[in-house]
Amino acid sequence: MDFSYTVEQRQICGLMEECCERYLNDGVYADDESGTFRRDKWSRLAGTGLLGLPFPAAYGGAEQGMLTTALAIRSLARRCQDEGLVFSVCAQMSAAQVPLWVYGSEEQQAGYLAPLIDGRFIGSSVITEAGAGSDSSAMTTSVEKEPEGYILNGIKTFATLAPESDILLVYGKHAGGLPMLDVSAFILEARQQEYEIGQVFEKMGLRTSPMSEVLLNHTRIPAHRLLGRERQGMGIFFKAMLWERIIVSAYHVGAMEQQYEQTYQYAGQRKQFGQAIRSFEGVYDKLVQMRIRLETSTLMLYKVCEDFDQGRCGMHSASMLKLHTSESKVQNSLAAVQIWGAYGYVKESPPEKQMRDSLASKLYSGTSEMQKKIMLEGLGEGYE
């Protein structure tokens, strides 16, 4: 593998870092405390072209590969202190934009994908329910077909970006048949008042990324807003999850880089017993382990992205990457808090916020336990 950046990749990553330094790091701790989503920051990011990197030029995209897209996300996360914003970008690109790109009609792509790319719209993927988390087939949101479209009824929960979204990609289940084969996906519009936002959740971390319930009460959806074919919903969702597990892993790597740089510098500046704490075994041992987890995560990210761009990346590889980077992110955050000591435990210190932001990484896009279950199918690949 060639680990050197192309000129274009360097330019893209440089643009991400410049955007962070100029526009994205103001008021981060205040926004985190209040749980405020900053649409002005979202517009700034959209203006860099980030949201369109892998998508068709016809809709404002740049037609870049997964590796270039991941490098851009990594650079964003390396310099942006607002992890909720970075996570929101990953969620929309993978779970809302990718399905529209792969399965949407030309009309749907022009009407929804294009404004998502240029920042006019924000979009959310809505599948989880109170009784259907890891087991999506247990969803109870119902789909009833009628002559001119469909009727949806149900309550969705833990929908990232839903309170700020202009469109939702909602999954529901038809009656009868096999649960995994009876799910369809639909595009809902906020301006048509086709749904209500229920409880908006107060979260431990990623607080600038809003999350809520979505209430569907006899919601009528015209036939032209079915995404893909009827009962193709789970295939659409799995495609989105393949992308999401790679893209959020790029975010994890960048966030770990930011954290490591800050913690390494702090350990060199903080003195106890007349010397920098970095010279003490208990501290440099933690720094070494942090660096190893960061390096292995980076190498795995490159490999999975390269495999994806060559058309040979399966879900088990994406799950392995996501498992490793999320577990590494949590372990590195624990180590950083320990190194910073009391300073790492108080509000408005980098490690305290990074610790809270990191914990969700073991839950979203499939829990760590689900990633291991998925990996079981590919454990022997390449070794038989």
Coordinates of C-alpha atoms in Angstrom, one line a residue:
M1 CA 0.0 0.0 0.0
D2 CA 1.1 3.5 -0.8
F3 CA 0.5 5.7 2.3
S4 CA 1.5 9.0 0.7
Y5 CA -1.3 11.5 -0.1
T6 CA -1.9 12.7 -3.6
V7 CA -1.8 16.4 -4.3
E8 CA -5.6 16.5 -4.4
Q9 CA -5.9 14.6 -1.1
R10 CA -3.6 17.0 0.6
Q11 CA -5.6 20.0 -0.7
I12 CA -8.9 18.5 0.5
C13 CA -7.4 17.7 4.0
G14 CA -5.9 21.1 4.2
L15 CA -9.2 22.7 3.4
M16 CA -10.8 20.7 6.3
E17 CA -8.2 21.8 8.8
E18 CA -8.5 25.4 7.7
C19 CA -12.3 25.3 8.1
C20 CA -11.9 23.9 11.6
E21 CA -9.4 26.5 12.7
R22 CA -11.4 29.5 11.2
Y23 CA -15.0 28.5 11.8
L24 CA -15.7 25.4 13.8
N25 CA -14.0 25.6 17.2
D26 CA -15.7 28.7 18.6
G27 CA -18.2 28.2 21.5
V28 CA -17.7 24.4 21.5
Y29 CA -18.0 24.0 25.3
A30 CA -20.9 26.3 25.6
D31 CA -22.7 24.5 22.8
D32 CA -22.0 21.2 24.4
E33 CA -23.4 22.4 27.7
S34 CA -26.6 23.7 26.1
G35 CA -26.9 20.9 23.5
T36 CA -27.0 23.4 20.7
F37 CA -26.7 22.3 17.0
R38 CA -25.0 25.0 15.0
R39 CA -26.5 25.3 11.5
D40 CA -24.0 28.0 10.6
K41 CA -21.2 25.6 11.2
W42 CA -23.0 23.0 9.1
S43 CA -23.2 25.5 6.3
R44 CA -19.5 26.2 6.5
L45 CA -18.7 22.5 6.2
A46 CA -21.1 22.1 3.3
G47 CA -19.3 25.0 1.6
T48 CA -16.0 23.0 1.6
G49 CA -17.6 20.3 -0.5
L50 CA -17.1 17.7 2.3
L51 CA -20.7 16.4 2.1
G52 CA -20.4 15.7 -1.6
L53 CA -17.0 14.0 -1.8
P54 CA -18.0 10.5 -2.9
F55 CA -21.2 11.5 -4.7
P56 CA -21.9 12.2 -8.4
A57 CA -20.9 15.5 -10.0
A58 CA -24.4 15.8 -11.4
Y59 CA -25.7 16.5 -7.9
G60 CA -22.8 18.7 -6.7
G61 CA -20.5 15.9 -5.6
A62 CA -16.8 15.3 -6.3
E63 CA -16.8 11.6 -7.2
Q64 CA -14.0 10.7 -4.9
G65 CA -13.3 7.2 -3.5
M66 CA -13.7 5.9 0.0
L67 CA -10.1 6.5 0.9
T68 CA -10.1 10.2 0.0
T69 CA -13.5 10.6 1.8
A70 CA -12.2 8.9 4.9
L71 CA -9.0 11.1 4.9
A72 CA -11.1 14.2 4.8
I73 CA -13.3 13.0 7.7
R74 CA -10.2 12.1 9.6
S75 CA -8.7 15.6 9.0
L76 CA -11.9 17.2 10.1
A77 CA -12.0 15.2 13.4
R78 CA -8.3 15.8 14.0
R79 CA -8.8 19.6 14.2
C80 CA -12.5 20.0 15.1
Q81 CA -13.3 20.0 18.8
D82 CA -17.0 19.7 18.2
E83 CA -17.3 15.9 17.9
G84 CA -21.1 16.1 17.8
L85 CA -20.8 18.0 14.5
V86 CA -18.3 15.5 13.1
F87 CA -20.6 12.6 14.0
S88 CA -23.6 14.3 12.5
V89 CA -21.7 14.7 9.2
C90 CA -20.9 11.0 9.2
A91 CA -24.5 10.1 10.0
Q92 CA -26.0 12.1 7.2
M93 CA -23.5 11.2 4.5
S94 CA -23.7 7.5 5.2
A95 CA -27.3 6.8 6.3
A96 CA -29.2 9.4 4.3
Q97 CA -27.1 10.4 1.3
V98 CA -25.8 7.0 0.4
P99 CA -29.2 5.4 0.2
L100 CA -30.5 8.2 -2.1
W101 CA -27.4 7.9 -4.3
V102 CA -27.6 4.1 -4.6
Y103 CA -31.3 3.5 -4.7
G104 CA -33.0 6.8 -5.4
S105 CA -34.7 7.8 -8.7
E106 CA -33.3 10.7 -10.7
E107 CA -36.2 12.8 -9.4
Q108 CA -35.3 11.8 -5.8
Q109 CA -31.6 12.5 -6.3
A110 CA -32.3 15.9 -7.8
G111 CA -34.8 16.8 -5.2
Y112 CA -33.1 15.5 -2.1
L113 CA -29.5 14.4 -2.6
A114 CA -28.4 17.7 -4.3
P115 CA -29.7 19.9 -1.4
L116 CA -28.2 17.6 1.2
I117 CA -24.8 17.9 -0.5
D118 CA -24.9 21.7 -0.7
G119 CA -26.2 22.2 2.8
R120 CA -29.7 23.5 2.0
F121 CA -31.2 20.4 3.6
I122 CA -30.3 18.2 6.6
G123 CA -31.4 14.6 6.5
S124 CA -31.8 11.8 9.0
S125 CA -32.2 8.0 8.8
V126 CA -34.9 6.8 11.1
I127 CA -35.1 3.0 11.8
T128 CA -34.6 2.4 15.6
E129 CA -37.6 1.8 17.9
A130 CA -37.9 1.1 21.6
G131 CA -38.2 -2.6 21.0
A132 CA -36.1 -2.7 17.8
G133 CA -32.4 -1.7 18.2
S134 CA -29.9 -4.3 17.2
D135 CA -32.8 -6.5 16.0
S136 CA -34.3 -4.2 13.2
S137 CA -36.6 -6.9 12.1
A138 CA -38.6 -6.4 15.4
M139 CA -39.8 -3.0 14.3
T140 CA -43.5 -2.4 14.6
T141 CA -43.9 0.7 12.5
S142 CA -46.5 -0.4 10.0
V143 CA -46.8 0.2 6.3
E144 CA -50.2 0.0 4.6
K145 CA -50.5 0.3 0.9
E146 CA -53.3 2.4 -0.7
P147 CA -54.0 3.3 -4.3
E148 CA -51.9 6.5 -4.4
G149 CA -49.2 5.6 -1.9
Y150 CA -48.7 4.4 1.6
I151 CA -49.8 5.0 5.2
L152 CA -47.2 4.8 8.0
N153 CA -47.9 4.4 11.7
G154 CA -45.4 4.0 14.5
I155 CA -43.0 5.6 16.9
K156 CA -39.3 5.8 16.1
T157 CA -36.6 6.7 18.6
F158 CA -32.9 7.7 18.9
A159 CA -33.1 9.4 15.5
T160 CA -29.9 11.4 15.0
L161 CA -30.4 14.9 13.5
A162 CA -34.2 14.4 13.3
P163 CA -35.0 17.6 15.2
E164 CA -33.0 19.6 12.7
S165 CA -33.8 17.6 9.6
D166 CA -35.6 18.7 6.4
I167 CA -36.1 15.2 5.3
L168 CA -36.2 11.8 7.0
L169 CA -35.5 8.4 5.5
V170 CA -38.0 6.2 7.5
Y171 CA -38.2 2.4 7.5
G172 CA -41.5 0.6 8.1
K173 CA -42.8 -3.0 7.9
H174 CA -45.5 -4.4 5.7
A175 CA -47.9 -7.0 7.2
G176 CA -47.3 -10.7 6.6
G177 CA -44.3 -12.7 5.3
L178 CA -40.7 -12.8 6.7
P179 CA -39.8 -9.9 9.0
M180 CA -36.4 -9.1 7.3
L181 CA -38.0 -9.2 3.8
D182 CA -41.0 -7.0 4.6
V183 CA -39.3 -3.6 5.3
S184 CA -39.6 -0.6 2.9
A185 CA -37.9 2.8 3.1
F186 CA -39.7 6.1 2.5
I187 CA -38.7 9.8 2.2
L188 CA -40.6 12.1 4.5
E189 CA -40.6 15.9 4.3
A190 CA -40.7 18.2 7.3
R191 CA -42.3 21.0 5.2
Q192 CA -45.2 18.8 4.5
Q193 CA -45.7 18.2 8.3
E194 CA -45.7 14.4 7.7
Y195 CA -44.3 13.6 11.1
E196 CA -43.9 15.0 14.6
I197 CA -40.8 15.3 16.7
G198 CA -41.4 13.6 20.1
Q199 CA -39.0 13.6 23.0
V200 CA -35.6 15.3 22.3
F201 CA -33.1 13.4 24.3
E202 CA -30.5 14.9 26.7
K203 CA -27.3 12.9 26.1
M204 CA -24.1 12.3 28.0
G205 CA -21.9 13.1 25.0
L206 CA -22.1 14.2 21.4
R207 CA -24.5 16.8 22.8
T208 CA -24.4 19.1 19.7
S209 CA -25.8 16.3 17.6
P210 CA -29.6 16.3 18.3
M211 CA -31.4 13.0 18.8
S212 CA -35.2 12.5 19.2
E213 CA -38.3 10.4 18.8
V214 CA -40.2 10.6 15.5
L215 CA -44.0 10.1 15.7
L216 CA -45.9 8.8 12.7
N217 CA -49.7 9.0 13.0
H218 CA -51.5 7.8 10.0
T219 CA -48.9 9.5 7.8
R220 CA -49.7 9.4 4.1
I221 CA -46.7 9.2 1.8
P222 CA -47.1 9.5 -2.0
A223 CA -45.9 6.5 -4.1
H224 CA -43.1 8.5 -5.7
R225 CA -41.4 8.8 -2.3
L226 CA -40.8 5.1 -1.8
L227 CA -37.0 4.7 -1.9
G228 CA -36.0 1.8 -4.2
R229 CA -38.5 -1.0 -4.5
E230 CA -41.1 -2.3 -2.0
R231 CA -39.6 -4.6 0.6
Q232 CA -36.0 -3.6 -0.3
G233 CA -35.6 -1.6 3.0
M234 CA -33.2 -3.9 4.8
G235 CA -30.9 -4.1 1.8
I236 CA -30.9 -0.3 1.7
F237 CA -30.1 -0.1 5.4
F238 CA -27.3 -2.6 5.2
K239 CA -25.6 -0.6 2.4
A240 CA -25.8 2.5 4.6
M241 CA -24.3 0.6 7.5
L242 CA -21.4 -0.6 5.4
W243 CA -20.6 3.1 4.6
E244 CA -21.3 4.3 8.1
R245 CA -19.0 1.9 9.8
I246 CA -16.1 3.0 7.6
I247 CA -16.8 6.7 7.8
V248 CA -17.3 6.8 11.6
S249 CA -14.1 4.9 12.0
A250 CA -12.3 7.7 10.1
Y251 CA -13.8 10.1 12.6
H252 CA -12.6 7.9 15.5
V253 CA -9.1 7.9 14.1
G254 CA -9.0 11.7 13.7
A255 CA -10.4 12.3 17.1
M256 CA -7.9 10.0 18.7
E257 CA -5.1 11.9 16.9
Q258 CA -6.3 15.2 18.3
Q259 CA -6.6 13.6 21.8
Y260 CA -3.1 12.0 21.6
E261 CA -1.4 15.3 20.5
Q262 CA -3.0 17.2 23.3
T263 CA -2.2 14.6 26.0
Y264 CA 1.4 14.1 24.8
Q265 CA 2.0 17.8 25.0
Y266 CA 0.3 18.1 28.4
A267 CA 2.4 15.3 29.8
G268 CA 5.5 17.1 28.7
Q269 CA 4.5 20.4 30.3
R270 CA 3.0 19.1 33.5
K271 CA 5.8 18.7 36.2
Q272 CA 5.8 16.8 39.4
F273 CA 8.7 16.0 41.7
G274 CA 10.8 18.4 39.5
Q275 CA 10.3 16.6 36.2
A276 CA 7.7 16.3 33.4
I277 CA 5.2 13.5 34.1
R278 CA 5.9 12.1 30.7
S279 CA 9.2 10.7 32.1
F280 CA 7.3 8.5 34.7
E281 CA 6.7 4.9 33.7
G282 CA 3.0 5.0 34.7
V283 CA 2.4 7.9 32.3
Y284 CA 4.6 6.9 29.3
D285 CA 3.2 3.4 29.5
K286 CA -0.3 4.9 28.9
L287 CA 1.0 7.1 26.1
V288 CA 2.7 4.1 24.4
Q289 CA -0.6 2.2 24.5
M290 CA -2.5 5.2 23.2
R291 CA -0.1 5.5 20.3
I292 CA -0.3 1.8 19.5
R293 CA -4.1 1.8 19.4
L294 CA -4.0 4.9 17.2
E295 CA -1.5 3.4 14.8
T296 CA -3.3 0.1 14.4
S297 CA -6.6 1.9 13.9
T298 CA -5.0 4.1 11.2
L299 CA -3.6 1.1 9.4
M300 CA -6.9 -0.8 9.5
L301 CA -8.7 2.3 8.2
Y302 CA -6.3 2.5 5.2
K303 CA -6.7 -1.2 4.4
V304 CA -10.5 -1.2 4.6
C305 CA -10.8 1.9 2.5
E306 CA -8.3 0.5 -0.1
D307 CA -10.3 -2.8 -0.2
F308 CA -13.6 -0.8 -0.6
D309 CA -12.2 1.2 -3.5
Q310 CA -11.1 -2.1 -5.1
G311 CA -14.5 -3.6 -4.7
R312 CA -13.5 -6.3 -2.1
C313 CA -14.7 -4.9 1.2
G314 CA -17.4 -7.0 3.0
M315 CA -19.4 -6.1 6.0
H316 CA -17.2 -8.2 8.3
S317 CA -14.2 -6.0 7.4
A318 CA -16.1 -2.8 8.1
S319 CA -17.4 -4.2 11.4
M320 CA -13.9 -5.2 12.4
L321 CA -12.7 -1.7 11.7
K322 CA -15.5 -0.1 13.6
L323 CA -15.1 -2.4 16.5
H324 CA -11.4 -1.8 16.8
T325 CA -11.6 2.0 16.4
S326 CA -14.5 2.4 18.8
E327 CA -13.0 0.3 21.5
S328 CA -9.6 2.0 21.0
K329 CA -11.2 5.4 21.3
V330 CA -12.8 4.6 24.6
Q331 CA -9.6 3.1 26.0
N332 CA -7.5 6.1 24.9
S333 CA -10.1 8.4 26.5
L334 CA -9.8 6.6 29.8
A335 CA -6.0 6.8 29.6
A336 CA -6.1 10.5 28.7
V337 CA -8.3 11.3 31.8
Q338 CA -5.8 9.4 34.0
I339 CA -2.8 11.3 32.6
W340 CA -4.5 14.7 33.0
G341 CA -5.6 13.8 36.5
A342 CA -8.0 16.1 38.2
Y343 CA -7.7 18.5 35.2
G344 CA -9.0 15.8 33.0
Y345 CA -12.1 15.3 35.1
V346 CA -13.4 18.8 35.3
K347 CA -15.7 20.5 32.9
E348 CA -14.3 22.3 29.9
S349 CA -11.2 20.3 29.8
P350 CA -10.5 18.3 26.6
P351 CA -10.3 14.8 28.2
E352 CA -13.6 15.2 30.1
K353 CA -15.5 16.0 27.0
Q354 CA -13.6 13.5 24.9
M355 CA -14.5 10.8 27.4
R356 CA -18.2 11.5 27.2
D357 CA -18.1 11.8 23.4
S358 CA -16.3 8.5 23.1
L359 CA -18.7 6.2 25.0
A360 CA -21.4 6.3 22.3
S361 CA -18.9 4.9 19.7
K362 CA -19.5 1.4 21.2
L363 CA -23.3 1.8 20.6
Y364 CA -24.0 3.6 17.3
S365 CA -23.8 2.0 13.9
G366 CA -24.2 -1.4 15.7
T367 CA -22.9 -2.2 19.2
S368 CA -19.6 -3.8 19.8
E369 CA -21.4 -7.0 20.5
M370 CA -23.2 -6.9 17.2
Q371 CA -19.9 -6.2 15.3
K372 CA -18.4 -9.4 16.8
K373 CA -21.5 -11.3 15.7
I374 CA -21.2 -10.0 12.2
M375 CA -17.4 -10.8 12.1
L376 CA -18.1 -14.4 12.9
E377 CA -19.1 -15.0 9.3
G378 CA -15.8 -13.7 8.0
L379 CA -13.3 -14.9 10.6
G380 CA -11.8 -17.5 8.3
E381 CA -11.6 -15.3 5.2
G382 CA -8.1 -15.2 3.7
Y383 CA -6.8 -17.9 6.1
E384 CA -8.4 -21.1 4.8

